[in-house]
PDB file of C-alpha atoms and ligand atoms in Angstrom:
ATOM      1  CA  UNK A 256      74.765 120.726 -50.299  1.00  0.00           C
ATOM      2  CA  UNK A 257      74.221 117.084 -49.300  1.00  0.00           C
ATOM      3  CA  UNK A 258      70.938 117.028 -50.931  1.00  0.00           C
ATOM      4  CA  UNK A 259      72.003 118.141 -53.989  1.00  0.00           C
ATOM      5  CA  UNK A 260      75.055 115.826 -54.210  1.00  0.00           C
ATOM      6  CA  UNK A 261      72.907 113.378 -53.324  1.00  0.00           C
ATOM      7  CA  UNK A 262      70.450 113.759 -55.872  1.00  0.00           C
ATOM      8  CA  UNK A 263      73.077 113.916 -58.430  1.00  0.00           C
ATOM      9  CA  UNK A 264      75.444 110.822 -57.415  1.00  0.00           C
ATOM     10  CA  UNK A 265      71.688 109.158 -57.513  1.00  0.00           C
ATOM     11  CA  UNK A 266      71.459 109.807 -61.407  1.00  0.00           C
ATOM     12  CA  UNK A 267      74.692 109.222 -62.475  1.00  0.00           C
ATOM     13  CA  UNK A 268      74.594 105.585 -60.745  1.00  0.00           C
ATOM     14  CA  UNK A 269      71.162 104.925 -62.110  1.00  0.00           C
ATOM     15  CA  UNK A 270      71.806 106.554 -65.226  1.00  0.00           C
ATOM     16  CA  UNK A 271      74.804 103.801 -65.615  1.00  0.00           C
ATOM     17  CA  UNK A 272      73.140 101.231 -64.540  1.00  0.00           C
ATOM     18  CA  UNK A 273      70.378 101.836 -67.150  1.00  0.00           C
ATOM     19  CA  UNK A 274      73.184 101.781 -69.501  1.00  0.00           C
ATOM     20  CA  UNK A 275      74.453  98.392 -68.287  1.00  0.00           C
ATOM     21  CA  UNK A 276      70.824  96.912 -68.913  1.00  0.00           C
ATOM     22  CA  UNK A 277      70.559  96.157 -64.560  1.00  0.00           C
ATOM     23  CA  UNK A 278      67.350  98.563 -65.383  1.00  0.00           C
ATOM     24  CA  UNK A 279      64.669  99.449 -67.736  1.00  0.00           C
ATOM     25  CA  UNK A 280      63.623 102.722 -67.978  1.00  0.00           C
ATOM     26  CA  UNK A 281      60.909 102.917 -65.507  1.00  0.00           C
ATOM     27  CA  UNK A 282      63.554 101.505 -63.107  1.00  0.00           C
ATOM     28  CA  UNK A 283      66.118 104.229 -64.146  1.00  0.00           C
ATOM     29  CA  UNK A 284      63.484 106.669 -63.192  1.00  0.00           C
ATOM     30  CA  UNK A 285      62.593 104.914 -59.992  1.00  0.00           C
ATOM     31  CA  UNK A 286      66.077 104.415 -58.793  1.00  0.00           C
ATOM     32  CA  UNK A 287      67.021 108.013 -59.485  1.00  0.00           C
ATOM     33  CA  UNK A 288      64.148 109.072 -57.191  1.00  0.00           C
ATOM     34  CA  UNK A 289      64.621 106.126 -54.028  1.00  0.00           C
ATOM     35  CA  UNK A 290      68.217 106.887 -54.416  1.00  0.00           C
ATOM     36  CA  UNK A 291      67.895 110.593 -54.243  1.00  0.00           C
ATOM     37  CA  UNK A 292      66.157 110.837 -51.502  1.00  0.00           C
ATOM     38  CA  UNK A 293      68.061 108.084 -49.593  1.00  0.00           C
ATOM     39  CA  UNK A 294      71.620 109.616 -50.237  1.00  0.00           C
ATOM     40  CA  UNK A 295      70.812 113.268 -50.222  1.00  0.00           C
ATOM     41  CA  UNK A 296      68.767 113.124 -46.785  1.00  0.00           C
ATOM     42  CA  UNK A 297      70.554 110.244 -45.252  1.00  0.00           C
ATOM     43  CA  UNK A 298      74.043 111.022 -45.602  1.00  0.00           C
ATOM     44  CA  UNK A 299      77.582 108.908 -46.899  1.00  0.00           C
ATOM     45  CA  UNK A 300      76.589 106.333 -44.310  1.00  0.00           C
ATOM     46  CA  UNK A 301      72.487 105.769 -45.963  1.00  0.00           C
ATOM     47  CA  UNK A 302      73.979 105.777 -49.849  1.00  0.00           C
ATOM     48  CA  UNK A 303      77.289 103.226 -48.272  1.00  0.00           C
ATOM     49  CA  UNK A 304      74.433 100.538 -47.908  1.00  0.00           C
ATOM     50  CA  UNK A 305      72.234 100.945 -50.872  1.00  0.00           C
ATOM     51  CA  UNK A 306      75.364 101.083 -52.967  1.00  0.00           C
ATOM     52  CA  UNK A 307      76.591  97.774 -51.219  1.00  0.00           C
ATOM     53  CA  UNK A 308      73.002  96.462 -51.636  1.00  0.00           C
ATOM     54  CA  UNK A 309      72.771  97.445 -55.121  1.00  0.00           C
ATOM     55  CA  UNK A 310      76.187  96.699 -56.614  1.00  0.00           C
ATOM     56  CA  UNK A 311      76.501  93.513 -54.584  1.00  0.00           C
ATOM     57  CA  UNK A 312      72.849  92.323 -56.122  1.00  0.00           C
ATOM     58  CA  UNK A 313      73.594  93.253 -60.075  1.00  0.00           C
ATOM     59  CA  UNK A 314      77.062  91.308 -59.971  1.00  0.00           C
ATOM     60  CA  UNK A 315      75.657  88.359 -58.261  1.00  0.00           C
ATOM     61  CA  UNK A 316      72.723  88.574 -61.112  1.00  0.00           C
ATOM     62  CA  UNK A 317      74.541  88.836 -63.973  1.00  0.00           C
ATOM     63  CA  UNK A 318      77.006  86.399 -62.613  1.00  0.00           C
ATOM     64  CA  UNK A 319      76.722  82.113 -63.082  1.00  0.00           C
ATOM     65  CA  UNK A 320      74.031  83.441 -65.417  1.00  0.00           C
ATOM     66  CA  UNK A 321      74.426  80.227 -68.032  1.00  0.00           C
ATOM     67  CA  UNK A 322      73.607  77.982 -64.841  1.00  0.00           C
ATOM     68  CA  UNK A 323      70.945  80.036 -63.937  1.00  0.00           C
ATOM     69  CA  UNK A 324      68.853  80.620 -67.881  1.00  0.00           C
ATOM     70  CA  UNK A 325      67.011  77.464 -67.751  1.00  0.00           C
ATOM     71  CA  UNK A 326      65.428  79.065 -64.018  1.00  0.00           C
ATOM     72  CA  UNK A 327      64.826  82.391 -65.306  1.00  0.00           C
ATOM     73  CA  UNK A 328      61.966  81.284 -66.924  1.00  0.00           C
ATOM     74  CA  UNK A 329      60.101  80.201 -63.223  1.00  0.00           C
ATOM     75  CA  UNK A 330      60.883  84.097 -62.076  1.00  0.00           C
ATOM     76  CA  UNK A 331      58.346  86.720 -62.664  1.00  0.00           C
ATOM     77  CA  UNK A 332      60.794  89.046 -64.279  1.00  0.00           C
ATOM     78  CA  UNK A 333      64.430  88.960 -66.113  1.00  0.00           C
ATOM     79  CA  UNK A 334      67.839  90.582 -64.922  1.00  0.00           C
ATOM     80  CA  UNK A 335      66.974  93.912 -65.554  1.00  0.00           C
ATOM     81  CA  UNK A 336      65.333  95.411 -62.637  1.00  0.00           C
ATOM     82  CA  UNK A 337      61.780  98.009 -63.331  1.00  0.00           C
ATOM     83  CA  UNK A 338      60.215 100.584 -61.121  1.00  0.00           C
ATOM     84  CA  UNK A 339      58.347  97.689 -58.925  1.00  0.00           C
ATOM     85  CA  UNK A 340      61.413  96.169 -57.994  1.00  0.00           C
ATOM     86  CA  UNK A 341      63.558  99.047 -56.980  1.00  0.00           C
ATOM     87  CA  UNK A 342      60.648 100.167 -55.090  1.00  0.00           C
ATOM     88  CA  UNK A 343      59.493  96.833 -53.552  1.00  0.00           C
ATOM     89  CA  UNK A 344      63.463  97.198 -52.577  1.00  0.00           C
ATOM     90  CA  UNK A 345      64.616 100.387 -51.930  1.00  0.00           C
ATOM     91  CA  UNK A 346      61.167 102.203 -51.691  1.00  0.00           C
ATOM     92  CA  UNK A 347      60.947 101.817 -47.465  1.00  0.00           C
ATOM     93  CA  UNK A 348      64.714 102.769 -47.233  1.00  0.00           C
ATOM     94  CA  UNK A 349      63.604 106.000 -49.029  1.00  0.00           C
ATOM     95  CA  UNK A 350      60.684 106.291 -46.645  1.00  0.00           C
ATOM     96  CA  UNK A 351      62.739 106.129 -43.604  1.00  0.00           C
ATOM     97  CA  UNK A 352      65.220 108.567 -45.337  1.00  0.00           C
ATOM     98  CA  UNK A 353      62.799 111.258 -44.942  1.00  0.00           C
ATOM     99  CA  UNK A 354      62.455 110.242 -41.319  1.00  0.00           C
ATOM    100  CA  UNK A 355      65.444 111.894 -41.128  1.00  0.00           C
ATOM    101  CA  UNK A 356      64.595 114.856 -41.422  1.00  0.00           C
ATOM    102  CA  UNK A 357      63.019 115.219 -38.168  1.00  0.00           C
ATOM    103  CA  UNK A 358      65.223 116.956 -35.527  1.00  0.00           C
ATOM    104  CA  UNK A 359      65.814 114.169 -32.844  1.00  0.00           C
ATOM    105  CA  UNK A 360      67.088 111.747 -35.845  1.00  0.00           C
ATOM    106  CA  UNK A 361      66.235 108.556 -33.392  1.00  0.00           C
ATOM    107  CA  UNK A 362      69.322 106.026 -33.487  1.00  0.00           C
ATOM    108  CA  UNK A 363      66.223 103.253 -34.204  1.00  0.00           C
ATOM    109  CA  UNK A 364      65.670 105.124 -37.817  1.00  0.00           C
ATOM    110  CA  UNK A 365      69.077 104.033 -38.968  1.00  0.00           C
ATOM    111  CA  UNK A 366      69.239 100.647 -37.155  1.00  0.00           C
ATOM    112  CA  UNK A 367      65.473  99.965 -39.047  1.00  0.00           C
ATOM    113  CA  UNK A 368      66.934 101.536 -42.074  1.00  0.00           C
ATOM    114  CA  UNK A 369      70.087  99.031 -42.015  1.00  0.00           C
ATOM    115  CA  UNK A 370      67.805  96.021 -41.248  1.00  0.00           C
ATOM    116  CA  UNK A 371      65.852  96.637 -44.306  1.00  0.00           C
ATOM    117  CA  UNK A 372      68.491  96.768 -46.510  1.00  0.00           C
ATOM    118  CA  UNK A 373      69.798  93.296 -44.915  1.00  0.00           C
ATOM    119  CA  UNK A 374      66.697  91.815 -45.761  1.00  0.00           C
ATOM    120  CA  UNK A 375      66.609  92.394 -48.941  1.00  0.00           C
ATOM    121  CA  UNK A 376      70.265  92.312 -49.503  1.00  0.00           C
ATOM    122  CA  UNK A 377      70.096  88.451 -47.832  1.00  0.00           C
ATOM    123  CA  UNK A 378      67.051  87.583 -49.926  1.00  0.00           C
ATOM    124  CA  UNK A 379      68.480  88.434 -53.108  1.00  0.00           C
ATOM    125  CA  UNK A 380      72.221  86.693 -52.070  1.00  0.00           C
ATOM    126  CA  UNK A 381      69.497  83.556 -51.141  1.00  0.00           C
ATOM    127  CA  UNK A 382      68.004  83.627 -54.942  1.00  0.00           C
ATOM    128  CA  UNK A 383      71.051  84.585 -56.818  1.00  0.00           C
ATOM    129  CA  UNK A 384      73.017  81.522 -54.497  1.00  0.00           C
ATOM    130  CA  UNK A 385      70.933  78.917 -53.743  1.00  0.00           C
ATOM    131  CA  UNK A 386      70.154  78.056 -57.689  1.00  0.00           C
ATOM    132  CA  UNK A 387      73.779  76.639 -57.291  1.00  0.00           C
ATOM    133  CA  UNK A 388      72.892  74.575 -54.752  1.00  0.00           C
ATOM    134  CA  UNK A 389      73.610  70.785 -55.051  1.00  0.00           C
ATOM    135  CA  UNK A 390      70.475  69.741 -53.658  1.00  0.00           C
ATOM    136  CA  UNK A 391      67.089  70.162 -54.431  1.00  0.00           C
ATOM    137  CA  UNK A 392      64.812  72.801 -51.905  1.00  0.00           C
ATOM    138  CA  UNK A 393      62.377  71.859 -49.209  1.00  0.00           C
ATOM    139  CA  UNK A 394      59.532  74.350 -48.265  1.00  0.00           C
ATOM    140  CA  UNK A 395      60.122  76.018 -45.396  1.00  0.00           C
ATOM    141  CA  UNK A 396      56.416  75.801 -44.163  1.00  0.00           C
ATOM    142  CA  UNK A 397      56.106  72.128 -45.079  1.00  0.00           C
ATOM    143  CA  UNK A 398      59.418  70.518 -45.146  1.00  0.00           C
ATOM    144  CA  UNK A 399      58.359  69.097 -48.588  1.00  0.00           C
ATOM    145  CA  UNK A 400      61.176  68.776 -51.563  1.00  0.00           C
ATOM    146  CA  UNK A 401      60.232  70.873 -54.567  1.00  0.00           C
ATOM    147  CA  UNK A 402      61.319  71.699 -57.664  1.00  0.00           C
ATOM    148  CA  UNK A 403      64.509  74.470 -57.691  1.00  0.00           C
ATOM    149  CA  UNK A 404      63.372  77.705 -58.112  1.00  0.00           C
ATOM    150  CA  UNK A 405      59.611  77.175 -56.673  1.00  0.00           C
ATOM    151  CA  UNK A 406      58.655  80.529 -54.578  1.00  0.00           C
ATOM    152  CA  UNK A 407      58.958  79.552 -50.694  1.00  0.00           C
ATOM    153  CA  UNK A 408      61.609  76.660 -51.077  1.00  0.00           C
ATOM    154  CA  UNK A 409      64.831  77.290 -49.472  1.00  0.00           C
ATOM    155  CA  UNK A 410      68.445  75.476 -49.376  1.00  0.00           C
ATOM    156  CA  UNK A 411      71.658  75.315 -46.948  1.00  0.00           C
ATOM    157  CA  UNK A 412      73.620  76.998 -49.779  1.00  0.00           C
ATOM    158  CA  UNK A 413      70.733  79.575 -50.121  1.00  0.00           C
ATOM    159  CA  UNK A 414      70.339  80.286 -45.994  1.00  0.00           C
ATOM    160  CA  UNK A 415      74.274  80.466 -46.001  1.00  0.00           C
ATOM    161  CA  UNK A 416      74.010  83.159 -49.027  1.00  0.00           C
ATOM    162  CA  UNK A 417      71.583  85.354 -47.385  1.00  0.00           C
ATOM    163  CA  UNK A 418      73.768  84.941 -43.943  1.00  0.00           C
ATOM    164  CA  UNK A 419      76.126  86.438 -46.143  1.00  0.00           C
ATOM    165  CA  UNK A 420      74.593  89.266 -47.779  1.00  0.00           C
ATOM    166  CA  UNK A 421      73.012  90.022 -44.308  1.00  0.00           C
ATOM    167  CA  UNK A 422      76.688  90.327 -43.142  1.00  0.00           C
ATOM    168  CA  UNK A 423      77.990  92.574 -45.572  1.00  0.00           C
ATOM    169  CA  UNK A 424      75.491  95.212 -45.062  1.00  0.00           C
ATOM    170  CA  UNK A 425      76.266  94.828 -41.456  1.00  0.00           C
ATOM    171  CA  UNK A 426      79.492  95.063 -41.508  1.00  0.00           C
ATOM    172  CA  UNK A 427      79.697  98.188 -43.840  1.00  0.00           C
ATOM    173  CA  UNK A 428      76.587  99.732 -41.536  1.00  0.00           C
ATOM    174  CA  UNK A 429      79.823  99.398 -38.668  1.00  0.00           C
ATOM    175  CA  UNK A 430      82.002 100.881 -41.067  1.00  0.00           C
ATOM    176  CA  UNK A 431      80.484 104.243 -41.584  1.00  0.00           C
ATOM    177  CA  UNK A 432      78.519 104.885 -38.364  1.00  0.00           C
ATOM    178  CA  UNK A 433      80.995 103.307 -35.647  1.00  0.00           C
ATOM    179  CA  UNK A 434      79.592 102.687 -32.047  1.00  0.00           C
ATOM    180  CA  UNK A 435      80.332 101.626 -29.102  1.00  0.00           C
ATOM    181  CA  UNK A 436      77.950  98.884 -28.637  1.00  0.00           C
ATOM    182  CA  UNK A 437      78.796  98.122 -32.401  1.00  0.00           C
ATOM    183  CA  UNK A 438      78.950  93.523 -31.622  1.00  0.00           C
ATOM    184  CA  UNK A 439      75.236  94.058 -30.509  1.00  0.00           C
ATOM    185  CA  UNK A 440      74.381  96.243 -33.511  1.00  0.00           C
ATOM    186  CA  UNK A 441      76.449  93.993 -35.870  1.00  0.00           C
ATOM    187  CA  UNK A 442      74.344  91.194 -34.667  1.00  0.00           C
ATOM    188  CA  UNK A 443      71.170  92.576 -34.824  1.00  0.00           C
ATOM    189  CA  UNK A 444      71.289  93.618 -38.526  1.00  0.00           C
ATOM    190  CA  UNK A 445      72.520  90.261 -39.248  1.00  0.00           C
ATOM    191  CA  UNK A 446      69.854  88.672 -37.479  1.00  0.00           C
ATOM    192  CA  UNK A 447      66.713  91.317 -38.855  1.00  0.00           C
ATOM    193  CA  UNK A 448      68.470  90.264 -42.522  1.00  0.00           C
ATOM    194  CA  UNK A 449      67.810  86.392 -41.790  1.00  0.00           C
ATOM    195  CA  UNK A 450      65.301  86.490 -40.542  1.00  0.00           C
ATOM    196  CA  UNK A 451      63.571  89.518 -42.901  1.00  0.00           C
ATOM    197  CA  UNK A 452      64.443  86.959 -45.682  1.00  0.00           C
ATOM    198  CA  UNK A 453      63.118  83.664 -44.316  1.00  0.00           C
ATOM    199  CA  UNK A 454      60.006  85.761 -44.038  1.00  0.00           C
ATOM    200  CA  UNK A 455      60.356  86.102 -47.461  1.00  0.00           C
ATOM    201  CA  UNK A 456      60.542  82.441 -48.144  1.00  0.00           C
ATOM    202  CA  UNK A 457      57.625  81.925 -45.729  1.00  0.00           C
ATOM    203  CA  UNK A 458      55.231  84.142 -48.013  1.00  0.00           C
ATOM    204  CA  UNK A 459      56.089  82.843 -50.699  1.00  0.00           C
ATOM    205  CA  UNK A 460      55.748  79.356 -49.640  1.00  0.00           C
ATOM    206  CA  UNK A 461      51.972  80.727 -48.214  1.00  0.00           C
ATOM    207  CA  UNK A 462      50.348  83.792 -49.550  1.00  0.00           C
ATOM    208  CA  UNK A 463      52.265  85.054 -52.864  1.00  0.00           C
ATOM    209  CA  UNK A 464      50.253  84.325 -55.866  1.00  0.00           C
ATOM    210  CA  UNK A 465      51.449  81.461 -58.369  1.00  0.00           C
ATOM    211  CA  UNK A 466      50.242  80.610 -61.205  1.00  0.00           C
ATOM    212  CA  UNK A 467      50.263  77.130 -63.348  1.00  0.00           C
ATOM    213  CA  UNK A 468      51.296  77.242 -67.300  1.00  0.00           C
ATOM    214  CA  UNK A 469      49.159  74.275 -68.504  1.00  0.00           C
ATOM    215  CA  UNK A 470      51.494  74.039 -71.958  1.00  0.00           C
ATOM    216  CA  UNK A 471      54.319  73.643 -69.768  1.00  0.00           C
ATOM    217  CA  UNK A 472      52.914  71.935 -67.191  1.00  0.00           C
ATOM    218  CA  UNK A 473      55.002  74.554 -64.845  1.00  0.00           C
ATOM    219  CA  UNK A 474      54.265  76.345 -62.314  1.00  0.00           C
ATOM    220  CA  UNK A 475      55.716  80.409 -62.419  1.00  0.00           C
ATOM    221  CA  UNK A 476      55.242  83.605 -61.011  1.00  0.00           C
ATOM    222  CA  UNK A 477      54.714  84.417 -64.503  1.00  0.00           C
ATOM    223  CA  UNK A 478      50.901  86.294 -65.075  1.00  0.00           C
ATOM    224  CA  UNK A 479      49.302  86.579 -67.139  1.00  0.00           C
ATOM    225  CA  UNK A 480      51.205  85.301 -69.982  1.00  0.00           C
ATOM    226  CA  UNK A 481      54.024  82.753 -69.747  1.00  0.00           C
ATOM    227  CA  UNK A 482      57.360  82.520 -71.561  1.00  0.00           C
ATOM    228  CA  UNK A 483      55.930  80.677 -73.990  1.00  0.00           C
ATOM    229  CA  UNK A 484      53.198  82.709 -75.131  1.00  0.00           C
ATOM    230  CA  UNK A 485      50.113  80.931 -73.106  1.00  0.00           C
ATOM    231  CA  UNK A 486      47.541  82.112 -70.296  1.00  0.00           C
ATOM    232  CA  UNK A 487      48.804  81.212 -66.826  1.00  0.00           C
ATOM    233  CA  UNK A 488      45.868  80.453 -64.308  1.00  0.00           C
ATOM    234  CA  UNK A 489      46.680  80.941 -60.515  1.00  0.00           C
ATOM    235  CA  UNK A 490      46.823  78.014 -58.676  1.00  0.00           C
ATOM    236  CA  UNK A 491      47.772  78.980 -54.876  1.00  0.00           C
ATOM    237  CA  UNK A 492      47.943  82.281 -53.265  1.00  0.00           C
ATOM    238  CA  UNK A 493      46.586  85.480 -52.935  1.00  0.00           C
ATOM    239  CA  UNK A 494      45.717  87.419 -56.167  1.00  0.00           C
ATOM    240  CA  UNK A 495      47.343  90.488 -55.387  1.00  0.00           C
ATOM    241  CA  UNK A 496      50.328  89.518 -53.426  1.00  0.00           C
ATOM    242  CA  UNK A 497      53.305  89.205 -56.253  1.00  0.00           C
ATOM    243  CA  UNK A 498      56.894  89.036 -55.892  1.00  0.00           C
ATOM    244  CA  UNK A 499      57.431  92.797 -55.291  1.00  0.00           C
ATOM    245  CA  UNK A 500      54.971  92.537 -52.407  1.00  0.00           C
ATOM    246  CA  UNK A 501      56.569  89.985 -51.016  1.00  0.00           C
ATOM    247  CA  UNK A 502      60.270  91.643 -51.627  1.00  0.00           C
ATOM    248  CA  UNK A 503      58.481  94.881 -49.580  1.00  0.00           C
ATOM    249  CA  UNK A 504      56.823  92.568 -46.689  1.00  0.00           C
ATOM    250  CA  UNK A 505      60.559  91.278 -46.232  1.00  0.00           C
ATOM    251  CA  UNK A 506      62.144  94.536 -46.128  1.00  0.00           C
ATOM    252  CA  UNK A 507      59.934  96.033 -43.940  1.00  0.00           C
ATOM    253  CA  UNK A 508      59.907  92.533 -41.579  1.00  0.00           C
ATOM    254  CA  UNK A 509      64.121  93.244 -41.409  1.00  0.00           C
ATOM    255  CA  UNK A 510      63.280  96.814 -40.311  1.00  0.00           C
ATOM    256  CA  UNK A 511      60.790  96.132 -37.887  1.00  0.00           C
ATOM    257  CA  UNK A 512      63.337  93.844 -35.913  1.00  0.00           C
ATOM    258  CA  UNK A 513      66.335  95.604 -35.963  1.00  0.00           C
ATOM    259  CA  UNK A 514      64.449  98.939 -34.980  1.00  0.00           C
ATOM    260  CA  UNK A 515      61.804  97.417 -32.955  1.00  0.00           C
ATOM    261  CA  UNK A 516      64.749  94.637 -30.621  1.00  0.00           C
ATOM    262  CA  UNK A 517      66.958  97.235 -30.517  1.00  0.00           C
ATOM    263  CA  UNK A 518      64.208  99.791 -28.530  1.00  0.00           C
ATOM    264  CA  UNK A 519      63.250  96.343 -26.453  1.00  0.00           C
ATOM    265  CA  UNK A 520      66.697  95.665 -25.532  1.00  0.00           C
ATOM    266  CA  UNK A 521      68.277  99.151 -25.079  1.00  0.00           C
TER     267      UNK A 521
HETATM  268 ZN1  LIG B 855      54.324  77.799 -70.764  1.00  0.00          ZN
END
């Protein structure tokens, strides 16, 4: 019964957010499946967070979106979300959802499940937030000031955002599976979001590919063609490491510490 509400709650919100252009098509399809699987196996608690993830992340998108147009051009890919992107995001949650399906049901699943979606909850408050920032980023591996919107640089305003969004899932995580040792929990998702995020930062300050648009004289995640209709050549990174790698790597980094402190600490 829970599978099969599941799977259906899954449609009708990615069928709607198709509708409201947060998707393409190949992103409908995607987030039908992640979603499926993630509120039909996982329960009210599972689908709470990737809702919270998912409707917090499209309003902050489509929001301050004058301020944010002349950026959009330095990010890979526009508001509305395709299949790489739900599953760079939602694609381990999915993975762990089937985790549940084994008979002990560990208590580390969910607390690895809730870190990921901190991580990439508090990454994309940090990008949606920090463009507002009133001054420019530094690097995080180098300290350096760059440009606003240049993969790997981070802000106050951003670090505060992702605090933020790391927060929220936290906080509904306590809402819908209450526990005793719920401060220690709280702060553990909180800290696997941070943290999962500033790892984002951190690859893309080091390995994610970015390329240089010699028209522009920009750089972009942009590859192979840029906004303006020219070849972009790669100037740092590795080839095969773009932004939905990275978005996985930092979703995967937030579940690893929430699931893997937690069995340390317990
Ligand atoms: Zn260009």
């Amino acid at each position: 019964m829970q599978i099969i509400t599941g799977i259906i709650l899954a449609i009708v919100v990615a069928a709607l957010a198709w509708k409201a252009d947060a998707l393409s098509t190949s992103g409908g399809v995607a987030a039908a499946i992640t979603g499926g699987l993630i509120f039909g196996l996982g329960g009210i608690a599972w689908a709470a967070l990737l809702l919270t993830f998912f409707i917090s992340s499209s309003v902050l998108s489509r929001g301050f979106s004058r301020r944010k147009a002349a950026l959009a051009e330095k990010f890979a890919k526009g508001n509305r979300r395709d299949w790489g992107q739900v599953l760079a995001n939602g694609g381990l949650g999915a993975f762990l959802a089937v985790g549940t399906l084994t008979t002990s049901q560990p208590a580390w699943l969910w607390l690895c499940f809730a870190g990921a979606m901190a991580a990439v909850n508090a990454d994309t408050w940090s990008t949606e937030l920090g463009v507002l920032s009133p001054t420019p980023p530094r690097m995080i591996t180098s300290g350096k000031q760059v440009e606003q919107g240049t993969s790997g640089g981070i802000t106050l305003a951003g670090t505060l955002a992702a605090l933020g969004g790391a927060s929220l899932i936290g906080s509904v995580a306590m809402l819908f599976k209450p526990d005793p040792a719920w401060p220690s929990h709280l702060g553990l998702i909180i800290l696997a979001g941070l943290l999962g995020s500033l790892f984002d930062s951190v690859l893309g300050a080091s390995v994610q590919a970015i390329y240089w648009c010699d028209t522009c004289g920009k750089e972009t995640e942009r590859h192979p063609i840029h906004t303006c209709g020219s070849q972009t050549r790669q100037v740092r990174g590795w080839g095969w490491v773009n932004n939905d790698v990275v978005n996985f790597a930092c979703s995967l980094m937030g579940a690893i510490l929430a699931g893997g402190i937690w069995l340390l600490l317990r």
